Amino acid sequence: MENMNFIDPLLHGITPETLNNKNLSVKQLACAGVGALLAAAILKKTGNPKIGAVVGGLALPILASAGYKKYCEIKKEKTDAISSSGIEYNH
């Protein structure tokens, strides 16, 4: 019988939790959006308008997701600052 360990990823320590760790920071998303805009402009100038339009079309959703993620972070910080632990100290 052949060694079939390569079939089961759990034998090698690969779990779904390790595969889904794709959290990007706001800075990384913003840089990716600006980079997509620059790449689209360069592609259009070099004579590839269709590819430039596709890459440029990706820039707005990336920048929008960066803005939404930053908004959620700020909103969470505000709610954490307002909420209390429920313990009142009366001196």
mmCIF file with all atom_site columns, C-alpha atoms in Angstrom:
data_model
loop_
_atom_site.group_PDB
_atom_site.id
_atom_site.type_symbol
_atom_site.label_atom_id
_atom_site.label_alt_id
_atom_site.label_comp_id
_atom_site.label_asym_id
_atom_site.label_entity_id
_atom_site.label_seq_id
_atom_site.pdbx_PDB_ins_code
_atom_site.Cartn_x
_atom_site.Cartn_y
_atom_site.Cartn_z
_atom_site.occupancy
_atom_site.B_iso_or_equiv
_atom_site.pdbx_formal_charge
_atom_site.auth_seq_id
_atom_site.auth_comp_id
_atom_site.auth_asym_id
_atom_site.auth_atom_id
_atom_site.pdbx_PDB_model_num
ATOM 1  C CA . MET A 1 1  ? 0.000   0.000  0.000   1.00 0.00 ? 1  MET A CA 1
ATOM 2  C CA . GLU A 1 2  ? 1.311   3.424  -0.915  1.00 0.00 ? 2  GLU A CA 1
ATOM 3  C CA . ASN A 1 3  ? 1.821   6.227  1.556   1.00 0.00 ? 3  ASN A CA 1
ATOM 4  C CA . MET A 1 4  ? -1.268  8.419  1.017   1.00 0.00 ? 4  MET A CA 1
ATOM 5  C CA . ASN A 1 5  ? -0.561  11.135 3.615   1.00 0.00 ? 5  ASN A CA 1
ATOM 6  C CA . PHE A 1 6  ? -0.708  13.872 0.980   1.00 0.00 ? 6  PHE A CA 1
ATOM 7  C CA . ILE A 1 7  ? -4.456  13.352 0.554   1.00 0.00 ? 7  ILE A CA 1
ATOM 8  C CA . ASP A 1 8  ? -5.470  14.383 4.084   1.00 0.00 ? 8  ASP A CA 1
ATOM 9  C CA . PRO A 1 9  ? -4.319  17.949 4.860   1.00 0.00 ? 9  PRO A CA 1
ATOM 10 C CA . LEU A 1 10 ? -5.231  17.529 8.535   1.00 0.00 ? 10 LEU A CA 1
ATOM 11 C CA . LEU A 1 11 ? -2.345  15.079 8.905   1.00 0.00 ? 11 LEU A CA 1
ATOM 12 C CA . HIS A 1 12 ? 0.042   17.864 7.958   1.00 0.00 ? 12 HIS A CA 1
ATOM 13 C CA . GLY A 1 13 ? -1.402  20.462 10.310  1.00 0.00 ? 13 GLY A CA 1
ATOM 14 C CA . ILE A 1 14 ? -3.357  22.398 7.681   1.00 0.00 ? 14 ILE A CA 1
ATOM 15 C CA . THR A 1 15 ? -6.693  23.338 9.182   1.00 0.00 ? 15 THR A CA 1
ATOM 16 C CA . PRO A 1 16 ? -9.430  25.628 7.819   1.00 0.00 ? 16 PRO A CA 1
ATOM 17 C CA . GLU A 1 17 ? -8.535  28.205 10.489  1.00 0.00 ? 17 GLU A CA 1
ATOM 18 C CA . THR A 1 18 ? -4.999  28.540 9.114   1.00 0.00 ? 18 THR A CA 1
ATOM 19 C CA . LEU A 1 19 ? -6.240  28.880 5.542   1.00 0.00 ? 19 LEU A CA 1
ATOM 20 C CA . ASN A 1 20 ? -8.759  31.670 6.254   1.00 0.00 ? 20 ASN A CA 1
ATOM 21 C CA . ASN A 1 21 ? -6.309  34.074 7.897   1.00 0.00 ? 21 ASN A CA 1
ATOM 22 C CA . LYS A 1 22 ? -6.593  36.805 5.272   1.00 0.00 ? 22 LYS A CA 1
ATOM 23 C CA . ASN A 1 23 ? -7.065  39.910 7.375   1.00 0.00 ? 23 ASN A CA 1
ATOM 24 C CA . LEU A 1 24 ? -5.676  42.918 5.566   1.00 0.00 ? 24 LEU A CA 1
ATOM 25 C CA . SER A 1 25 ? -5.053  46.214 7.287   1.00 0.00 ? 25 SER A CA 1
ATOM 26 C CA . VAL A 1 26 ? -6.562  49.500 6.169   1.00 0.00 ? 26 VAL A CA 1
ATOM 27 C CA . LYS A 1 27 ? -3.149  50.698 5.034   1.00 0.00 ? 27 LYS A CA 1
ATOM 28 C CA . GLN A 1 28 ? -2.636  47.613 2.865   1.00 0.00 ? 28 GLN A CA 1
ATOM 29 C CA . LEU A 1 29 ? -6.067  47.996 1.253   1.00 0.00 ? 29 LEU A CA 1
ATOM 30 C CA . ALA A 1 30 ? -5.508  51.703 0.586   1.00 0.00 ? 30 ALA A CA 1
ATOM 31 C CA . CYS A 1 31 ? -2.109  51.025 -0.977  1.00 0.00 ? 31 CYS A CA 1
ATOM 32 C CA . ALA A 1 32 ? -3.618  48.295 -3.138  1.00 0.00 ? 32 ALA A CA 1
ATOM 33 C CA . GLY A 1 33 ? -6.350  50.676 -4.332  1.00 0.00 ? 33 GLY A CA 1
ATOM 34 C CA . VAL A 1 34 ? -3.917  53.465 -5.163  1.00 0.00 ? 34 VAL A CA 1
ATOM 35 C CA . GLY A 1 35 ? -1.620  50.947 -6.819  1.00 0.00 ? 35 GLY A CA 1
ATOM 36 C CA . ALA A 1 36 ? -4.487  49.707 -8.967  1.00 0.00 ? 36 ALA A CA 1
ATOM 37 C CA . LEU A 1 37 ? -5.212  53.285 -10.050 1.00 0.00 ? 37 LEU A CA 1
ATOM 38 C CA . LEU A 1 38 ? -1.561  53.857 -10.954 1.00 0.00 ? 38 LEU A CA 1
ATOM 39 C CA . ALA A 1 39 ? -1.327  50.549 -12.799 1.00 0.00 ? 39 ALA A CA 1
ATOM 40 C CA . ALA A 1 40 ? -4.486  51.361 -14.750 1.00 0.00 ? 40 ALA A CA 1
ATOM 41 C CA . ALA A 1 41 ? -3.124  54.766 -15.754 1.00 0.00 ? 41 ALA A CA 1
ATOM 42 C CA . ILE A 1 42 ? 0.167   53.246 -16.875 1.00 0.00 ? 42 ILE A CA 1
ATOM 43 C CA . LEU A 1 43 ? -1.593  50.513 -18.835 1.00 0.00 ? 43 LEU A CA 1
ATOM 44 C CA . LYS A 1 44 ? -3.794  53.040 -20.616 1.00 0.00 ? 44 LYS A CA 1
ATOM 45 C CA . LYS A 1 45 ? -0.805  55.215 -21.494 1.00 0.00 ? 45 LYS A CA 1
ATOM 46 C CA . THR A 1 46 ? 1.157   52.260 -22.866 1.00 0.00 ? 46 THR A CA 1
ATOM 47 C CA . GLY A 1 47 ? -1.633  51.250 -25.236 1.00 0.00 ? 47 GLY A CA 1
ATOM 48 C CA . ASN A 1 48 ? -3.624  48.641 -23.318 1.00 0.00 ? 48 ASN A CA 1
ATOM 49 C CA . PRO A 1 49 ? -6.900  50.436 -22.641 1.00 0.00 ? 49 PRO A CA 1
ATOM 50 C CA . LYS A 1 50 ? -9.019  47.322 -22.055 1.00 0.00 ? 50 LYS A CA 1
ATOM 51 C CA . ILE A 1 51 ? -6.716  45.829 -19.457 1.00 0.00 ? 51 ILE A CA 1
ATOM 52 C CA . GLY A 1 52 ? -6.293  49.266 -17.915 1.00 0.00 ? 52 GLY A CA 1
ATOM 53 C CA . ALA A 1 53 ? -10.037 49.607 -17.590 1.00 0.00 ? 53 ALA A CA 1
ATOM 54 C CA . VAL A 1 54 ? -10.318 46.239 -15.848 1.00 0.00 ? 54 VAL A CA 1
ATOM 55 C CA . VAL A 1 55 ? -7.536  47.068 -13.383 1.00 0.00 ? 55 VAL A CA 1
ATOM 56 C CA . GLY A 1 56 ? -8.960  50.547 -12.845 1.00 0.00 ? 56 GLY A CA 1
ATOM 57 C CA . GLY A 1 57 ? -12.360 49.035 -12.173 1.00 0.00 ? 57 GLY A CA 1
ATOM 58 C CA . LEU A 1 58 ? -10.881 47.120 -9.249  1.00 0.00 ? 58 LEU A CA 1
ATOM 59 C CA . ALA A 1 59 ? -9.548  50.260 -7.579  1.00 0.00 ? 59 ALA A CA 1
ATOM 60 C CA . LEU A 1 60 ? -12.860 51.709 -6.395  1.00 0.00 ? 60 LEU A CA 1
ATOM 61 C CA . PRO A 1 61 ? -14.105 48.570 -4.596  1.00 0.00 ? 61 PRO A CA 1
ATOM 62 C CA . ILE A 1 62 ? -10.732 48.131 -2.908  1.00 0.00 ? 62 ILE A CA 1
ATOM 63 C CA . LEU A 1 63 ? -10.680 51.747 -1.735  1.00 0.00 ? 63 LEU A CA 1
ATOM 64 C CA . ALA A 1 64 ? -14.317 51.514 -0.628  1.00 0.00 ? 64 ALA A CA 1
ATOM 65 C CA . SER A 1 65 ? -13.574 48.427 1.459   1.00 0.00 ? 65 SER A CA 1
ATOM 66 C CA . ALA A 1 66 ? -10.602 50.219 3.045   1.00 0.00 ? 66 ALA A CA 1
ATOM 67 C CA . GLY A 1 67 ? -12.839 53.152 3.949   1.00 0.00 ? 67 GLY A CA 1
ATOM 68 C CA . TYR A 1 68 ? -15.523 50.871 5.360   1.00 0.00 ? 68 TYR A CA 1
ATOM 69 C CA . LYS A 1 69 ? -12.989 48.956 7.442   1.00 0.00 ? 69 LYS A CA 1
ATOM 70 C CA . LYS A 1 70 ? -11.602 52.204 8.861   1.00 0.00 ? 70 LYS A CA 1
ATOM 71 C CA . TYR A 1 71 ? -15.142 53.418 9.606   1.00 0.00 ? 71 TYR A CA 1
ATOM 72 C CA . CYS A 1 72 ? -15.889 50.187 11.484  1.00 0.00 ? 72 CYS A CA 1
ATOM 73 C CA . GLU A 1 73 ? -12.677 50.518 13.504  1.00 0.00 ? 73 GLU A CA 1
ATOM 74 C CA . ILE A 1 74 ? -13.512 54.099 14.509  1.00 0.00 ? 74 ILE A CA 1
ATOM 75 C CA . LYS A 1 75 ? -17.105 53.161 15.360  1.00 0.00 ? 75 LYS A CA 1
ATOM 76 C CA . LYS A 1 76 ? -15.921 50.260 17.508  1.00 0.00 ? 76 LYS A CA 1
ATOM 77 C CA . GLU A 1 77 ? -13.452 52.488 19.364  1.00 0.00 ? 77 GLU A CA 1
ATOM 78 C CA . LYS A 1 78 ? -16.217 55.009 20.100  1.00 0.00 ? 78 LYS A CA 1
ATOM 79 C CA . THR A 1 79 ? -18.627 52.371 21.392  1.00 0.00 ? 79 THR A CA 1
ATOM 80 C CA . ASP A 1 80 ? -15.903 50.834 23.554  1.00 0.00 ? 80 ASP A CA 1
ATOM 81 C CA . ALA A 1 81 ? -15.109 54.238 25.049  1.00 0.00 ? 81 ALA A CA 1
ATOM 82 C CA . ILE A 1 82 ? -18.775 54.931 25.835  1.00 0.00 ? 82 ILE A CA 1
ATOM 83 C CA . SER A 1 83 ? -19.681 51.538 27.239  1.00 0.00 ? 83 SER A CA 1
ATOM 84 C CA . SER A 1 84 ? -18.705 50.674 30.767  1.00 0.00 ? 84 SER A CA 1
ATOM 85 C CA . SER A 1 85 ? -17.986 47.415 32.488  1.00 0.00 ? 85 SER A CA 1
ATOM 86 C CA . GLY A 1 86 ? -21.168 47.669 34.536  1.00 0.00 ? 86 GLY A CA 1
ATOM 87 C CA . ILE A 1 87 ? -19.334 48.246 37.784  1.00 0.00 ? 87 ILE A CA 1
ATOM 88 C CA . GLU A 1 88 ? -20.039 51.624 39.322  1.00 0.00 ? 88 GLU A CA 1
ATOM 89 C CA . TYR A 1 89 ? -17.596 53.040 41.797  1.00 0.00 ? 89 TYR A CA 1
ATOM 90 C CA . ASN A 1 90 ? -19.150 55.460 44.274  1.00 0.00 ? 90 ASN A CA 1
ATOM 91 C CA . HIS A 1 91 ? -16.616 57.045 46.597  1.00 0.00 ? 91 HIS A CA 1
#
